[in-house]
Amino acid sequence: MADLSSLLAVIEHDPEDAQALEALAAAARASAPDVRTTRFAAARKVLSGRNRPDGVVHLIDVELDATTDLDRKIDLLLEKGMALDGELLDVKAAREVFAQVLKLRPQDEMATDALEELDVAEKNW
């Protein structure tokens, strides 16, 4: 099995590489949390810079699956919701993600604000 850094480097260059994507979940679970957080953040930044929000969301999903820390999960969900709403224009999925955040942290200000903004935008249409 390839290490996390190698797999993410492949995905940074080809976000649809089936072999790298298949091995990524196991490598993420096997990595130390701090290494995983740092390396995934760097890879998401690269993909974002290459205008691949679909790849960013996929990496968030993989990291979410490997993460047990509640605060980290919430941060990742917020980032995912913003990518879904702002870049992929998937309002329904963004709403679901922000609702997940509120289930985990009922008073989360960012999720509440994001849902309110989605409501305002929907009413304006």
mmCIF file of N, CA and C in Angstrom:
data_model
loop_
_atom_site.group_PDB
_atom_site.id
_atom_site.type_symbol
_atom_site.label_atom_id
_atom_site.label_comp_id
_atom_site.label_asym_id
_atom_site.label_seq_id
_atom_site.Cartn_x
_atom_site.Cartn_y
_atom_site.Cartn_z
ATOM 1 N N MET A 1 0.846 -1.180 0.000
ATOM 2 C CA MET A 1 0.000 0.000 0.000
ATOM 3 C C MET A 1 0.892 1.245 0.000
ATOM 4 N N ALA A 2 0.542 2.197 -0.819
ATOM 5 C CA ALA A 2 1.280 3.462 -0.893
ATOM 6 C C ALA A 2 0.964 4.311 0.326
ATOM 7 N N ASP A 3 1.877 5.209 0.645
ATOM 8 C CA ASP A 3 1.631 6.074 1.789
ATOM 9 C C ASP A 3 0.708 7.234 1.392
ATOM 10 N N LEU A 4 0.177 7.893 2.386
ATOM 11 C CA LEU A 4 -0.802 8.958 2.183
ATOM 12 C C LEU A 4 -0.262 10.074 1.303
ATOM 13 N N SER A 5 0.942 10.517 1.567
ATOM 14 C CA SER A 5 1.518 11.617 0.783
ATOM 15 C C SER A 5 1.634 11.260 -0.689
ATOM 16 N N SER A 6 2.062 10.051 -0.981
ATOM 17 C CA SER A 6 2.196 9.616 -2.376
ATOM 18 C C SER A 6 0.842 9.563 -3.066
ATOM 19 N N LEU A 7 -0.151 9.022 -2.393
ATOM 20 C CA LEU A 7 -1.490 8.922 -2.975
ATOM 21 C C LEU A 7 -2.088 10.302 -3.223
ATOM 22 N N LEU A 8 -1.919 11.194 -2.270
ATOM 23 C CA LEU A 8 -2.461 12.538 -2.445
ATOM 24 C C LEU A 8 -1.733 13.290 -3.555
ATOM 25 N N ALA A 9 -0.443 13.046 -3.710
ATOM 26 C CA ALA A 9 0.307 13.679 -4.809
ATOM 27 C C ALA A 9 -0.250 13.219 -6.154
ATOM 28 N N VAL A 10 -0.566 11.949 -6.255
ATOM 29 C CA VAL A 10 -1.160 11.435 -7.495
ATOM 30 C C VAL A 10 -2.509 12.097 -7.733
ATOM 31 N N ILE A 11 -3.325 12.182 -6.698
ATOM 32 C CA ILE A 11 -4.661 12.772 -6.829
ATOM 33 C C ILE A 11 -4.595 14.258 -7.138
ATOM 34 N N GLU A 12 -3.599 14.946 -6.619
ATOM 35 C CA GLU A 12 -3.422 16.363 -6.948
ATOM 36 C C GLU A 12 -3.228 16.558 -8.450
ATOM 37 N N HIS A 13 -2.569 15.618 -9.081
ATOM 38 C CA HIS A 13 -2.309 15.719 -10.522
ATOM 39 C C HIS A 13 -3.420 15.095 -11.355
ATOM 40 N N ASP A 14 -4.088 14.088 -10.797
ATOM 41 C CA ASP A 14 -5.190 13.441 -11.506
ATOM 42 C C ASP A 14 -6.252 13.055 -10.485
ATOM 43 N N PRO A 15 -7.199 13.966 -10.209
ATOM 44 C CA PRO A 15 -8.222 13.713 -9.184
ATOM 45 C C PRO A 15 -9.138 12.532 -9.484
ATOM 46 N N GLU A 16 -9.011 11.959 -10.664
ATOM 47 C CA GLU A 16 -9.867 10.833 -11.026
ATOM 48 C C GLU A 16 -9.095 9.519 -11.136
ATOM 49 N N ASP A 17 -7.862 9.493 -10.640
ATOM 50 C CA ASP A 17 -7.050 8.278 -10.690
ATOM 51 C C ASP A 17 -7.704 7.206 -9.820
ATOM 52 N N ALA A 18 -8.271 6.197 -10.446
ATOM 53 C CA ALA A 18 -9.060 5.182 -9.739
ATOM 54 C C ALA A 18 -8.238 4.409 -8.709
ATOM 55 N N GLN A 19 -7.015 4.047 -9.045
ATOM 56 C CA GLN A 19 -6.196 3.271 -8.104
ATOM 57 C C GLN A 19 -5.849 4.089 -6.866
ATOM 58 N N ALA A 20 -5.495 5.342 -7.066
ATOM 59 C CA ALA A 20 -5.140 6.194 -5.925
ATOM 60 C C ALA A 20 -6.366 6.446 -5.051
ATOM 61 N N LEU A 21 -7.490 6.707 -5.694
ATOM 62 C CA LEU A 21 -8.723 6.955 -4.929
ATOM 63 C C LEU A 21 -9.126 5.725 -4.122
ATOM 64 N N GLU A 22 -8.951 4.562 -4.712
ATOM 65 C CA GLU A 22 -9.311 3.319 -4.027
ATOM 66 C C GLU A 22 -8.447 3.076 -2.793
ATOM 67 N N ALA A 23 -7.178 3.393 -2.877
ATOM 68 C CA ALA A 23 -6.243 3.156 -1.774
ATOM 69 C C ALA A 23 -6.262 4.277 -0.735
ATOM 70 N N LEU A 24 -6.820 5.414 -1.075
ATOM 71 C CA LEU A 24 -6.729 6.592 -0.218
ATOM 72 C C LEU A 24 -7.393 6.412 1.146
ATOM 73 N N ALA A 25 -8.557 5.811 1.202
ATOM 74 C CA ALA A 25 -9.279 5.665 2.474
ATOM 75 C C ALA A 25 -8.468 4.872 3.492
ATOM 76 N N ALA A 26 -7.901 3.773 3.055
ATOM 77 C CA ALA A 26 -7.099 2.950 3.967
ATOM 78 C C ALA A 26 -5.854 3.699 4.431
ATOM 79 N N ALA A 27 -5.209 4.411 3.515
ATOM 80 C CA ALA A 27 -4.012 5.173 3.881
ATOM 81 C C ALA A 27 -4.368 6.291 4.854
ATOM 82 N N ALA A 28 -5.521 6.913 4.661
ATOM 83 C CA ALA A 28 -5.950 7.987 5.564
ATOM 84 C C ALA A 28 -6.191 7.449 6.968
ATOM 85 N N ARG A 29 -6.846 6.302 7.066
ATOM 86 C CA ARG A 29 -7.112 5.712 8.387
ATOM 87 C C ARG A 29 -5.826 5.281 9.079
ATOM 88 N N ALA A 30 -4.823 4.896 8.299
ATOM 89 C CA ALA A 30 -3.556 4.420 8.868
ATOM 90 C C ALA A 30 -2.615 5.561 9.255
ATOM 91 N N SER A 31 -2.925 6.773 8.833
ATOM 92 C CA SER A 31 -2.040 7.913 9.103
ATOM 93 C C SER A 31 -2.343 8.556 10.445
ATOM 94 N N ALA A 32 -1.336 9.171 11.016
ATOM 95 C CA ALA A 32 -1.521 9.921 12.260
ATOM 96 C C ALA A 32 -2.433 11.118 11.977
ATOM 97 N N PRO A 33 -3.303 11.454 12.933
ATOM 98 C CA PRO A 33 -4.255 12.548 12.703
ATOM 99 C C PRO A 33 -3.628 13.866 12.266
ATOM 100 N N ASP A 34 -2.510 14.251 12.872
ATOM 101 C CA ASP A 34 -1.896 15.530 12.498
ATOM 102 C C ASP A 34 -1.323 15.495 11.081
ATOM 103 N N VAL A 35 -0.748 14.367 10.701
ATOM 104 C CA VAL A 35 -0.225 14.207 9.344
ATOM 105 C C VAL A 35 -1.379 14.222 8.349
ATOM 106 N N ARG A 36 -2.436 13.482 8.673
ATOM 107 C CA ARG A 36 -3.608 13.426 7.801
ATOM 108 C C ARG A 36 -4.198 14.817 7.595
ATOM 109 N N THR A 37 -4.377 15.560 8.676
ATOM 110 C CA THR A 37 -4.960 16.900 8.587
ATOM 111 C C THR A 37 -4.120 17.814 7.714
ATOM 112 N N THR A 38 -2.838 17.830 7.958
ATOM 113 C CA THR A 38 -1.933 18.702 7.211
ATOM 114 C C THR A 38 -1.873 18.325 5.735
ATOM 115 N N ARG A 39 -1.731 17.056 5.473
ATOM 116 C CA ARG A 39 -1.560 16.604 4.086
ATOM 117 C C ARG A 39 -2.857 16.769 3.279
ATOM 118 N N PHE A 40 -3.993 16.441 3.882
ATOM 119 C CA PHE A 40 -5.265 16.617 3.183
ATOM 120 C C PHE A 40 -5.544 18.094 2.907
ATOM 121 N N ALA A 41 -5.235 18.954 3.863
ATOM 122 C CA ALA A 41 -5.458 20.397 3.662
ATOM 123 C C ALA A 41 -4.622 20.905 2.487
ATOM 124 N N ALA A 42 -3.381 20.467 2.406
ATOM 125 C CA ALA A 42 -2.509 20.891 1.307
ATOM 126 C C ALA A 42 -3.047 20.380 -0.039
ATOM 127 N N ALA A 43 -3.507 19.151 -0.060
ATOM 128 C CA ALA A 43 -4.033 18.586 -1.313
ATOM 129 C C ALA A 43 -5.323 19.294 -1.731
ATOM 130 N N ARG A 44 -6.178 19.614 -0.771
ATOM 131 C CA ARG A 44 -7.410 20.353 -1.095
ATOM 132 C C ARG A 44 -7.081 21.732 -1.657
ATOM 133 N N LYS A 45 -6.046 22.364 -1.117
ATOM 134 C CA LYS A 45 -5.647 23.680 -1.602
ATOM 135 C C LYS A 45 -5.178 23.591 -3.059
ATOM 136 N N VAL A 46 -4.410 22.566 -3.370
ATOM 137 C CA VAL A 46 -3.940 22.375 -4.742
ATOM 138 C C VAL A 46 -5.129 22.160 -5.680
ATOM 139 N N LEU A 47 -6.042 21.281 -5.293
ATOM 140 C CA LEU A 47 -7.198 20.996 -6.147
ATOM 141 C C LEU A 47 -8.102 22.213 -6.291
ATOM 142 N N SER A 48 -8.236 22.966 -5.235
ATOM 143 C CA SER A 48 -9.030 24.191 -5.302
ATOM 144 C C SER A 48 -8.403 25.170 -6.284
ATOM 145 N N GLY A 49 -7.097 25.296 -6.241
ATOM 146 C CA GLY A 49 -6.379 26.171 -7.160
ATOM 147 C C GLY A 49 -6.480 25.729 -8.609
ATOM 148 N N ARG A 50 -6.757 24.466 -8.802
ATOM 149 C CA ARG A 50 -6.926 23.921 -10.157
ATOM 150 C C ARG A 50 -8.401 23.859 -10.549
ATOM 151 N N ASN A 51 -9.222 24.523 -9.748
ATOM 152 C CA ASN A 51 -10.662 24.594 -10.008
ATOM 153 C C ASN A 51 -11.297 23.203 -10.086
ATOM 154 N N ARG A 52 -11.001 22.381 -9.078
ATOM 155 C CA ARG A 52 -11.566 21.040 -8.989
ATOM 156 C C ARG A 52 -12.316 20.885 -7.671
ATOM 157 N N PRO A 53 -13.420 21.625 -7.491
ATOM 158 C CA PRO A 53 -14.167 21.516 -6.241
ATOM 159 C C PRO A 53 -14.732 20.117 -6.011
ATOM 160 N N ASP A 54 -14.978 19.372 -7.073
ATOM 161 C CA ASP A 54 -15.435 17.995 -6.918
ATOM 162 C C ASP A 54 -14.360 17.155 -6.216
ATOM 163 N N GLY A 55 -13.114 17.368 -6.593
ATOM 164 C CA GLY A 55 -12.006 16.674 -5.938
ATOM 165 C C GLY A 55 -11.837 17.102 -4.498
ATOM 166 N N VAL A 56 -12.047 18.391 -4.235
ATOM 167 C CA VAL A 56 -11.963 18.905 -2.863
ATOM 168 C C VAL A 56 -13.010 18.212 -1.992
ATOM 169 N N VAL A 57 -14.239 18.143 -2.481
ATOM 170 C CA VAL A 57 -15.317 17.511 -1.714
ATOM 171 C C VAL A 57 -15.021 16.028 -1.491
ATOM 172 N N HIS A 58 -14.472 15.378 -2.497
ATOM 173 C CA HIS A 58 -14.133 13.959 -2.328
ATOM 174 C C HIS A 58 -13.073 13.779 -1.236
ATOM 175 N N LEU A 59 -12.057 14.626 -1.243
ATOM 176 C CA LEU A 59 -11.021 14.525 -0.209
ATOM 177 C C LEU A 59 -11.601 14.800 1.178
ATOM 178 N N ILE A 60 -12.513 15.740 1.264
ATOM 179 C CA ILE A 60 -13.166 16.007 2.554
ATOM 180 C C ILE A 60 -13.909 14.765 3.021
ATOM 181 N N ASP A 61 -14.632 14.119 2.113
ATOM 182 C CA ASP A 61 -15.370 12.904 2.488
ATOM 183 C C ASP A 61 -14.449 11.808 2.995
ATOM 184 N N VAL A 62 -13.313 11.634 2.337
ATOM 185 C CA VAL A 62 -12.352 10.607 2.766
ATOM 186 C C VAL A 62 -11.803 10.952 4.152
ATOM 187 N N GLU A 63 -11.464 12.226 4.344
ATOM 188 C CA GLU A 63 -10.927 12.624 5.650
ATOM 189 C C GLU A 63 -11.998 12.515 6.738
ATOM 190 N N LEU A 64 -13.234 12.861 6.410
ATOM 191 C CA LEU A 64 -14.330 12.711 7.373
ATOM 192 C C LEU A 64 -14.458 11.267 7.834
ATOM 193 N N ASP A 65 -14.353 10.362 6.897
ATOM 194 C CA ASP A 65 -14.475 8.942 7.215
ATOM 195 C C ASP A 65 -13.355 8.453 8.128
ATOM 196 N N ALA A 66 -12.183 9.058 8.007
ATOM 197 C CA ALA A 66 -11.021 8.619 8.780
ATOM 198 C C ALA A 66 -10.878 9.344 10.121
ATOM 199 N N THR A 67 -11.631 10.420 10.301
ATOM 200 C CA THR A 67 -11.462 11.268 11.478
ATOM 201 C C THR A 67 -12.435 10.880 12.586
ATOM 202 N N THR A 68 -11.912 10.811 13.805
ATOM 203 C CA THR A 68 -12.769 10.516 14.958
ATOM 204 C C THR A 68 -12.985 11.752 15.830
ATOM 205 N N ASP A 69 -12.170 12.773 15.647
ATOM 206 C CA ASP A 69 -12.266 13.988 16.447
ATOM 207 C C ASP A 69 -13.502 14.807 16.029
ATOM 208 N N LEU A 70 -14.399 15.058 16.958
ATOM 209 C CA LEU A 70 -15.659 15.743 16.659
ATOM 210 C C LEU A 70 -15.442 17.146 16.112
ATOM 211 N N ASP A 71 -14.561 17.920 16.717
ATOM 212 C CA ASP A 71 -14.313 19.279 16.237
ATOM 213 C C ASP A 71 -13.761 19.275 14.813
ATOM 214 N N ARG A 72 -12.901 18.325 14.525
ATOM 215 C CA ARG A 72 -12.351 18.221 13.170
ATOM 216 C C ARG A 72 -13.455 17.855 12.179
ATOM 217 N N LYS A 73 -14.322 16.929 12.566
ATOM 218 C CA LYS A 73 -15.442 16.555 11.696
ATOM 219 C C LYS A 73 -16.315 17.773 11.382
ATOM 220 N N ILE A 74 -16.582 18.575 12.394
ATOM 221 C CA ILE A 74 -17.412 19.763 12.193
ATOM 222 C C ILE A 74 -16.725 20.736 11.245
ATOM 223 N N ASP A 75 -15.441 20.961 11.441
ATOM 224 C CA ASP A 75 -14.697 21.850 10.538
ATOM 225 C C ASP A 75 -14.757 21.348 9.102
ATOM 226 N N LEU A 76 -14.591 20.045 8.923
ATOM 227 C CA LEU A 76 -14.630 19.471 7.583
ATOM 228 C C LEU A 76 -16.027 19.588 6.972
ATOM 229 N N LEU A 77 -17.047 19.354 7.780
ATOM 230 C CA LEU A 77 -18.415 19.487 7.279
ATOM 231 C C LEU A 77 -18.708 20.922 6.851
ATOM 232 N N LEU A 78 -18.251 21.888 7.631
ATOM 233 C CA LEU A 78 -18.452 23.286 7.251
ATOM 234 C C LEU A 78 -17.746 23.601 5.937
ATOM 235 N N GLU A 79 -16.528 23.125 5.792
ATOM 236 C CA GLU A 79 -15.787 23.349 4.554
ATOM 237 C C GLU A 79 -16.504 22.683 3.376
ATOM 238 N N LYS A 80 -17.010 21.485 3.602
ATOM 239 C CA LYS A 80 -17.734 20.775 2.547
ATOM 240 C C LYS A 80 -19.006 21.527 2.153
ATOM 241 N N GLY A 81 -19.747 21.980 3.155
ATOM 242 C CA GLY A 81 -20.970 22.722 2.868
ATOM 243 C C GLY A 81 -20.703 23.969 2.051
ATOM 244 N N MET A 82 -19.645 24.670 2.390
ATOM 245 C CA MET A 82 -19.303 25.885 1.644
ATOM 246 C C MET A 82 -18.886 25.565 0.210
ATOM 247 N N ALA A 83 -18.157 24.476 0.020
ATOM 248 C CA ALA A 83 -17.767 24.081 -1.335
ATOM 249 C C ALA A 83 -18.989 23.658 -2.143
ATOM 250 N N LEU A 84 -19.876 22.925 -1.515
ATOM 251 C CA LEU A 84 -21.090 22.488 -2.214
ATOM 252 C C LEU A 84 -21.943 23.679 -2.625
ATOM 253 N N ASP A 85 -22.095 24.625 -1.735
ATOM 254 C CA ASP A 85 -22.928 25.790 -2.030
ATOM 255 C C ASP A 85 -22.232 26.751 -2.983
ATOM 256 N N GLY A 86 -21.020 27.132 -2.660
ATOM 257 C CA GLY A 86 -20.345 28.196 -3.395
ATOM 258 C C GLY A 86 -19.742 27.797 -4.716
ATOM 259 N N GLU A 87 -19.230 26.585 -4.815
ATOM 260 C CA GLU A 87 -18.506 26.206 -6.025
ATOM 261 C C GLU A 87 -19.244 25.173 -6.868
ATOM 262 N N LEU A 88 -19.926 24.252 -6.226
ATOM 263 C CA LEU A 88 -20.632 23.217 -6.979
ATOM 264 C C LEU A 88 -22.113 23.547 -7.171
ATOM 265 N N LEU A 89 -22.566 24.597 -6.501
ATOM 266 C CA LEU A 89 -23.946 25.071 -6.623
ATOM 267 C C LEU A 89 -24.965 23.971 -6.321
ATOM 268 N N ASP A 90 -24.638 23.144 -5.354
ATOM 269 C CA ASP A 90 -25.533 22.068 -4.915
ATOM 270 C C ASP A 90 -26.133 22.486 -3.573
ATOM 271 N N VAL A 91 -27.168 23.315 -3.652
ATOM 272 C CA VAL A 91 -27.770 23.904 -2.465
ATOM 273 C C VAL A 91 -28.387 22.836 -1.574
ATOM 274 N N LYS A 92 -29.052 21.863 -2.173
ATOM 275 C CA LYS A 92 -29.688 20.803 -1.383
ATOM 276 C C LYS A 92 -28.655 20.043 -0.549
ATOM 277 N N ALA A 93 -27.555 19.646 -1.171
ATOM 278 C CA ALA A 93 -26.508 18.925 -0.445
ATOM 279 C C ALA A 93 -25.861 19.817 0.609
ATOM 280 N N ALA A 94 -25.669 21.104 0.290
ATOM 281 C CA ALA A 94 -25.091 22.034 1.260
ATOM 282 C C ALA A 94 -25.993 22.149 2.480
ATOM 283 N N ARG A 95 -27.305 22.257 2.252
ATOM 284 C CA ARG A 95 -28.258 22.323 3.380
ATOM 285 C C ARG A 95 -28.127 21.093 4.270
ATOM 286 N N GLU A 96 -28.032 19.927 3.645
ATOM 287 C CA GLU A 96 -27.919 18.681 4.408
ATOM 288 C C GLU A 96 -26.646 18.663 5.255
ATOM 289 N N VAL A 97 -25.564 19.155 4.692
ATOM 290 C CA VAL A 97 -24.288 19.171 5.418
ATOM 291 C C VAL A 97 -24.356 20.151 6.587
ATOM 292 N N PHE A 98 -24.903 21.350 6.349
ATOM 293 C CA PHE A 98 -25.016 22.315 7.440
ATOM 294 C C PHE A 98 -25.966 21.800 8.528
ATOM 295 N N ALA A 99 -26.998 21.066 8.138
ATOM 296 C CA ALA A 99 -27.905 20.465 9.124
ATOM 297 C C ALA A 99 -27.170 19.407 9.955
ATOM 298 N N GLN A 100 -26.269 18.662 9.318
ATOM 299 C CA GLN A 100 -25.449 17.690 10.045
ATOM 300 C C GLN A 100 -24.617 18.389 11.110
ATOM 301 N N VAL A 101 -24.051 19.527 10.746
ATOM 302 C CA VAL A 101 -23.237 20.288 11.695
ATOM 303 C C VAL A 101 -24.091 20.664 12.899
ATOM 304 N N LEU A 102 -25.299 21.127 12.646
ATOM 305 C CA LEU A 102 -26.170 21.550 13.750
ATOM 306 C C LEU A 102 -26.609 20.378 14.620
ATOM 307 N N LYS A 103 -26.650 19.178 14.071
ATOM 308 C CA LYS A 103 -26.934 17.996 14.898
ATOM 309 C C LYS A 103 -25.761 17.703 15.818
ATOM 310 N N LEU A 104 -24.551 17.926 15.317
ATOM 311 C CA LEU A 104 -23.354 17.660 16.113
ATOM 312 C C LEU A 104 -23.058 18.790 17.091
ATOM 313 N N ARG A 105 -23.350 20.018 16.666
ATOM 314 C CA ARG A 105 -23.111 21.195 17.500
ATOM 315 C C ARG A 105 -24.286 22.156 17.275
ATOM 316 N N PRO A 106 -25.351 22.003 18.070
ATOM 317 C CA PRO A 106 -26.600 22.735 17.831
ATOM 318 C C PRO A 106 -26.479 24.254 17.754
ATOM 319 N N GLN A 107 -25.536 24.843 18.388
ATOM 320 C CA GLN A 107 -25.422 26.306 18.388
ATOM 321 C C GLN A 107 -24.330 26.818 17.449
ATOM 322 N N ASP A 108 -23.923 26.001 16.481
ATOM 323 C CA ASP A 108 -22.831 26.422 15.601
ATOM 324 C C ASP A 108 -23.256 27.633 14.783
ATOM 325 N N GLU A 109 -22.523 28.716 14.973
ATOM 326 C CA GLU A 109 -22.863 29.987 14.342
ATOM 327 C C GLU A 109 -22.650 29.967 12.825
ATOM 328 N N MET A 110 -21.582 29.333 12.378
ATOM 329 C CA MET A 110 -21.313 29.301 10.938
ATOM 330 C C MET A 110 -22.390 28.521 10.188
ATOM 331 N N ALA A 111 -22.786 27.383 10.724
ATOM 332 C CA ALA A 111 -23.818 26.576 10.067
ATOM 333 C C ALA A 111 -25.150 27.306 10.080
ATOM 334 N N THR A 112 -25.468 27.930 11.193
ATOM 335 C CA THR A 112 -26.722 28.690 11.292
ATOM 336 C C THR A 112 -26.731 29.831 10.287
ATOM 337 N N ASP A 113 -25.646 30.577 10.225
ATOM 338 C CA ASP A 113 -25.541 31.690 9.271
ATOM 339 C C ASP A 113 -25.640 31.196 7.827
ATOM 340 N N ALA A 114 -24.981 30.087 7.544
ATOM 341 C CA ALA A 114 -25.007 29.550 6.180
ATOM 342 C C ALA A 114 -26.426 29.145 5.783
ATOM 343 N N LEU A 115 -27.133 28.501 6.690
ATOM 344 C CA LEU A 115 -28.516 28.107 6.390
ATOM 345 C C LEU A 115 -29.415 29.326 6.219
ATOM 346 N N GLU A 116 -29.194 30.346 7.025
ATOM 347 C CA GLU A 116 -29.980 31.578 6.880
ATOM 348 C C GLU A 116 -29.710 32.237 5.529
ATOM 349 N N GLU A 117 -28.436 32.251 5.103
ATOM 350 C CA GLU A 117 -28.094 32.824 3.801
ATOM 351 C C GLU A 117 -28.730 32.030 2.665
ATOM 352 N N LEU A 118 -28.767 30.716 2.805
ATOM 353 C CA LEU A 118 -29.414 29.890 1.789
ATOM 354 C C LEU A 118 -30.915 30.182 1.730
ATOM 355 N N ASP A 119 -31.511 30.394 2.904
ATOM 356 C CA ASP A 119 -32.941 30.731 2.947
ATOM 357 C C ASP A 119 -33.209 32.066 2.258
ATOM 358 N N VAL A 120 -32.377 33.046 2.541
ATOM 359 C CA VAL A 120 -32.553 34.381 1.927
ATOM 360 C C VAL A 120 -32.397 34.277 0.411
ATOM 361 N N ALA A 121 -31.394 33.560 -0.036
ATOM 362 C CA ALA A 121 -31.168 33.409 -1.478
ATOM 363 C C ALA A 121 -32.354 32.697 -2.136
ATOM 364 N N GLU A 122 -32.879 31.703 -1.461
ATOM 365 C CA GLU A 122 -34.029 30.965 -2.009
ATOM 366 C C GLU A 122 -35.261 31.871 -2.112
ATOM 367 N N LYS A 123 -35.467 32.697 -1.105
ATOM 368 C CA LYS A 123 -36.620 33.623 -1.124
ATOM 369 C C LYS A 123 -36.468 34.678 -2.210
ATOM 370 N N ASN A 124 -35.235 35.066 -2.514
ATOM 371 C CA ASN A 124 -34.997 36.067 -3.551
ATOM 372 C C ASN A 124 -35.194 35.520 -4.954
ATOM 373 N N TRP A 125 -35.205 34.226 -5.091
ATOM 374 C CA TRP A 125 -35.422 33.642 -6.419
ATOM 375 C C TRP A 125 -36.897 33.550 -6.647
#
